CSV table of C-alpha atoms in Angstrom, one decimal:
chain,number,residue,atom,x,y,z
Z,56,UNK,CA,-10.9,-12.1,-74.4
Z,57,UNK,CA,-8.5,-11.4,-71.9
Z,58,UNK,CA,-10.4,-11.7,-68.2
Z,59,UNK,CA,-9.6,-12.4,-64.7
Z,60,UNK,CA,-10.8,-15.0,-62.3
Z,61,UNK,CA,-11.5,-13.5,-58.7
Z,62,UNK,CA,-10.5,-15.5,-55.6
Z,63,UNK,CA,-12.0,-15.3,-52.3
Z,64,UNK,CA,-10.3,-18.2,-49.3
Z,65,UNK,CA,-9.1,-20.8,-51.6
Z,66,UNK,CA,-12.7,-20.3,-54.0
Z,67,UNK,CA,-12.5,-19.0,-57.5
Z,68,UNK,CA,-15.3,-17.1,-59.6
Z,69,UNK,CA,-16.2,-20.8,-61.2
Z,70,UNK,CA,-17.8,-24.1,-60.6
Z,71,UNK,CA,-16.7,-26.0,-57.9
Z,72,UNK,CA,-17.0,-29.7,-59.2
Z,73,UNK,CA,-16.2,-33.6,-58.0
Z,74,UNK,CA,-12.6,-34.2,-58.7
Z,75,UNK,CA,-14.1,-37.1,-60.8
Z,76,UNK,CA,-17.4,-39.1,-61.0
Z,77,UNK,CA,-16.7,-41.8,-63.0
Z,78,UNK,CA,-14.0,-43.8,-60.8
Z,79,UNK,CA,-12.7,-44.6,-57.3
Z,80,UNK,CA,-9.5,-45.0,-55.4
Z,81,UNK,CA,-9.8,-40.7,-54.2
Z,82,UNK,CA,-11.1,-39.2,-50.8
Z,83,UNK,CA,-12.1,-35.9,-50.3
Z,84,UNK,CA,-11.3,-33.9,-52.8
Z,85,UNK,CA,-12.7,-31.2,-55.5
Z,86,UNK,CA,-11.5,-29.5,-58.6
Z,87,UNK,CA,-12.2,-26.0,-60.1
Z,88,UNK,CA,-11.1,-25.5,-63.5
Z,89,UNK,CA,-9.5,-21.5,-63.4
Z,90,UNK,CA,-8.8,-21.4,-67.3
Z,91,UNK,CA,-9.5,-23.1,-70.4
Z,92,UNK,CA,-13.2,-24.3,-69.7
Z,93,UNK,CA,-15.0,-20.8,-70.3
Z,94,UNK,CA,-16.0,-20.2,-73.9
Z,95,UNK,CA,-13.8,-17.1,-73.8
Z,96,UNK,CA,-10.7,-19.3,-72.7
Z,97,UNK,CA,-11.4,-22.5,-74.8
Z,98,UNK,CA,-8.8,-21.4,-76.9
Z,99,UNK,CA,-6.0,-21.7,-74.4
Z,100,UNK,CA,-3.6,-24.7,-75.1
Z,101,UNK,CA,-3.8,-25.7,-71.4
Z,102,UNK,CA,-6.2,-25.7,-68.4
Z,103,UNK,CA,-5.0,-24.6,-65.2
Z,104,UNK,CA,-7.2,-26.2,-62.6
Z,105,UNK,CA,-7.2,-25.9,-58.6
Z,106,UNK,CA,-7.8,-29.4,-56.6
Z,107,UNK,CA,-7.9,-28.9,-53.3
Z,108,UNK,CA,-7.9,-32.2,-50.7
Z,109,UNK,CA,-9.4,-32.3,-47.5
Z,110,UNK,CA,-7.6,-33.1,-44.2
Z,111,UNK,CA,-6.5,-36.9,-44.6
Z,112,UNK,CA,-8.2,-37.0,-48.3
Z,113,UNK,CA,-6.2,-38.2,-51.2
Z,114,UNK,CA,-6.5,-37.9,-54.6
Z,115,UNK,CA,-6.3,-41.4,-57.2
Z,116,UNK,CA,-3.3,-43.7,-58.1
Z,117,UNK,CA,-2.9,-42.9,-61.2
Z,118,UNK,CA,-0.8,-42.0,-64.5
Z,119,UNK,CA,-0.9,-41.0,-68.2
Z,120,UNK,CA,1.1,-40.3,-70.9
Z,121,UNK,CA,0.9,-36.5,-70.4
Z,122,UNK,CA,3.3,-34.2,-67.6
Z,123,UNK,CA,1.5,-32.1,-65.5
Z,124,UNK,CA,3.0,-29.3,-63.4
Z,125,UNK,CA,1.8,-28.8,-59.9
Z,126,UNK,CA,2.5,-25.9,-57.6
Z,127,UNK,CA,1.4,-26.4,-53.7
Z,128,UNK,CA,-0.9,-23.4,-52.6
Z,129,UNK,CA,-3.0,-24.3,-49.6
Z,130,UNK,CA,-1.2,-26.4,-46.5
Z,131,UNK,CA,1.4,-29.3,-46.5
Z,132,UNK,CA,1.2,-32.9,-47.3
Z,133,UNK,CA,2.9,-35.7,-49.3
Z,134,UNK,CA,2.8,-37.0,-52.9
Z,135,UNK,CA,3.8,-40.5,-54.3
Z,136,UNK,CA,6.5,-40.8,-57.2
Z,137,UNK,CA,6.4,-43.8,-58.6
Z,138,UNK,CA,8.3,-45.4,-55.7
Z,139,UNK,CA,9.2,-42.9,-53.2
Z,140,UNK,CA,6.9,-40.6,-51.1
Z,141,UNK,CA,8.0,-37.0,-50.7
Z,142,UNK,CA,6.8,-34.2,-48.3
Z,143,UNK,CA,4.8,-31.3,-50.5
Z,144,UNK,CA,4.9,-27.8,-48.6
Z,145,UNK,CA,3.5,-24.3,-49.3
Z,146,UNK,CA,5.0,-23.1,-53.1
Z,147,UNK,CA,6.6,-26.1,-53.9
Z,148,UNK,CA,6.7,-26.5,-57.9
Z,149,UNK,CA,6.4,-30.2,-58.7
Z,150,UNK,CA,6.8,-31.8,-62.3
Z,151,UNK,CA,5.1,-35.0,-63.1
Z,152,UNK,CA,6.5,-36.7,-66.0
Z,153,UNK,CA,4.7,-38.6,-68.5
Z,154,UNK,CA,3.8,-42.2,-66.9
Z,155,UNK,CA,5.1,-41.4,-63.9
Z,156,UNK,CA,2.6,-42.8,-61.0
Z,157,UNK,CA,1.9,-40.4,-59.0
Z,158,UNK,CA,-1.1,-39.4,-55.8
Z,159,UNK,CA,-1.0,-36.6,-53.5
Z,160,UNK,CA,-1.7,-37.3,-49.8
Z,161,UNK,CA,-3.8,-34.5,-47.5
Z,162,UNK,CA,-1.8,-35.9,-44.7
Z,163,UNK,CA,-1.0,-32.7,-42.5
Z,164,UNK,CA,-4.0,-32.5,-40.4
Z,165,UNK,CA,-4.8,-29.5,-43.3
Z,166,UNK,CA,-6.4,-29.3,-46.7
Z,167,UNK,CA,-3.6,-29.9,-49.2
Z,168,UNK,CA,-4.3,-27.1,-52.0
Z,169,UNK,CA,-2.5,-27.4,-55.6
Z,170,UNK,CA,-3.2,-25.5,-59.0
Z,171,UNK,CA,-2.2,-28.4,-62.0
Z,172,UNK,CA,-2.0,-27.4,-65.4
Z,173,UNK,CA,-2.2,-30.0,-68.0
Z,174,UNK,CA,-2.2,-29.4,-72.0
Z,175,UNK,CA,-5.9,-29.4,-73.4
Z,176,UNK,CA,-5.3,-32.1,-75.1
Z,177,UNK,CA,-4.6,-35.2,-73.3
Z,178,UNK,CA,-5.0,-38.6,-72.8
Z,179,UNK,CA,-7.3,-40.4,-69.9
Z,180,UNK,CA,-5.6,-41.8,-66.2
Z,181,UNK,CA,-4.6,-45.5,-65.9
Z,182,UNK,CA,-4.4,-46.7,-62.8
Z,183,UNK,CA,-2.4,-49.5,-61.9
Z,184,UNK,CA,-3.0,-53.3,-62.5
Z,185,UNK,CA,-3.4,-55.1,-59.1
Z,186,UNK,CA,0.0,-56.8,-59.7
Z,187,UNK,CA,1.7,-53.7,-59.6
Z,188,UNK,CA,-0.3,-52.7,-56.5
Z,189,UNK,CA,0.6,-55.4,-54.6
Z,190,UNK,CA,4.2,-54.9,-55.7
Z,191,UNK,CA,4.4,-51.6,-54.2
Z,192,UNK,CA,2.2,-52.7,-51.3
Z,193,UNK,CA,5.2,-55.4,-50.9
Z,194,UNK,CA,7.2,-52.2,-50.1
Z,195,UNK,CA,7.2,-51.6,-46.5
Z,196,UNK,CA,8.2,-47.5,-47.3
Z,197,UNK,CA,5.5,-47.1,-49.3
Z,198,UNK,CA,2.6,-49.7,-48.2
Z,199,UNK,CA,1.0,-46.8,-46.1
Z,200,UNK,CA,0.8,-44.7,-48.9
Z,201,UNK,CA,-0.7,-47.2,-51.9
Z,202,UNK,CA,-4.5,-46.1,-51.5
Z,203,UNK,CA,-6.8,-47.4,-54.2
């Protein structure tokens, strides 16, 4: 059935939930899942999900075999790629390719707001073996941004 999710300041019509329980290496941040976790929208091939990060919050270092898409709706920030940092704005469309590492940055003195849609079917987040931390940590360009 065909329905639509209200929005009132950066709060849908759904649960508000942890970004995740189950791990560490994140600050500050929740999840609402918009479409595809209602028994009416199971049926979607994707879920499109809102995470929203608090002022100087960050969400895991992390990647899987699965793109996302990301679109920036709340605020400013900055999101490691692999090995380079770039600045997120307000509408920016961002495409994460499969493996590709990846962790958004609440760095703007602002909550960092994205919707992410991912296929329903996916695999789980790896995050990276401590070698390859300390590799990027050997990075002086990227060292601030290598939170785990």
């Amino acid at each position: 059935m065909a329905t639509i999710i209200r929005a009132d300041d950066y709060r849908w019509s759904v649960p508000l939930r942890d970004y995740k329980t189950e791990t560490t290496g994140f600050r500050d941040i929740s999840r609402q899942t918009l479409i595809g976790e209602t028994p009416d929208a199971q049926t979607s091939p994707s879920l499109t999900r809102y995470f929203e990060i608090a002022p100087g919050g960050y969400s895991s270092l992390e990647r899987h075999a699965h793109p996302h898409s990301v679109v920036i709706l709340r605020g400013a920030g900055h999101v490691l790629l692999d090995h380079r940092v770039e600045p997120v704005h307000l509408h920016d469309a961002i495409y994460i390719s499969p493996w590709c590492l990846h962790q958004f940055h609440a760095d703007m003195d602002q909550p960092l707001g994205f919707l992410c849609v991912v296929s329903r079917d996916r695999d789980r987040p790896q995050v990276p073996a401590a070698g390859e931390i300390e590799a990027l940590r050997a990075d002086p360009a990227l060292r601030p941004w290598v939170r785990v």
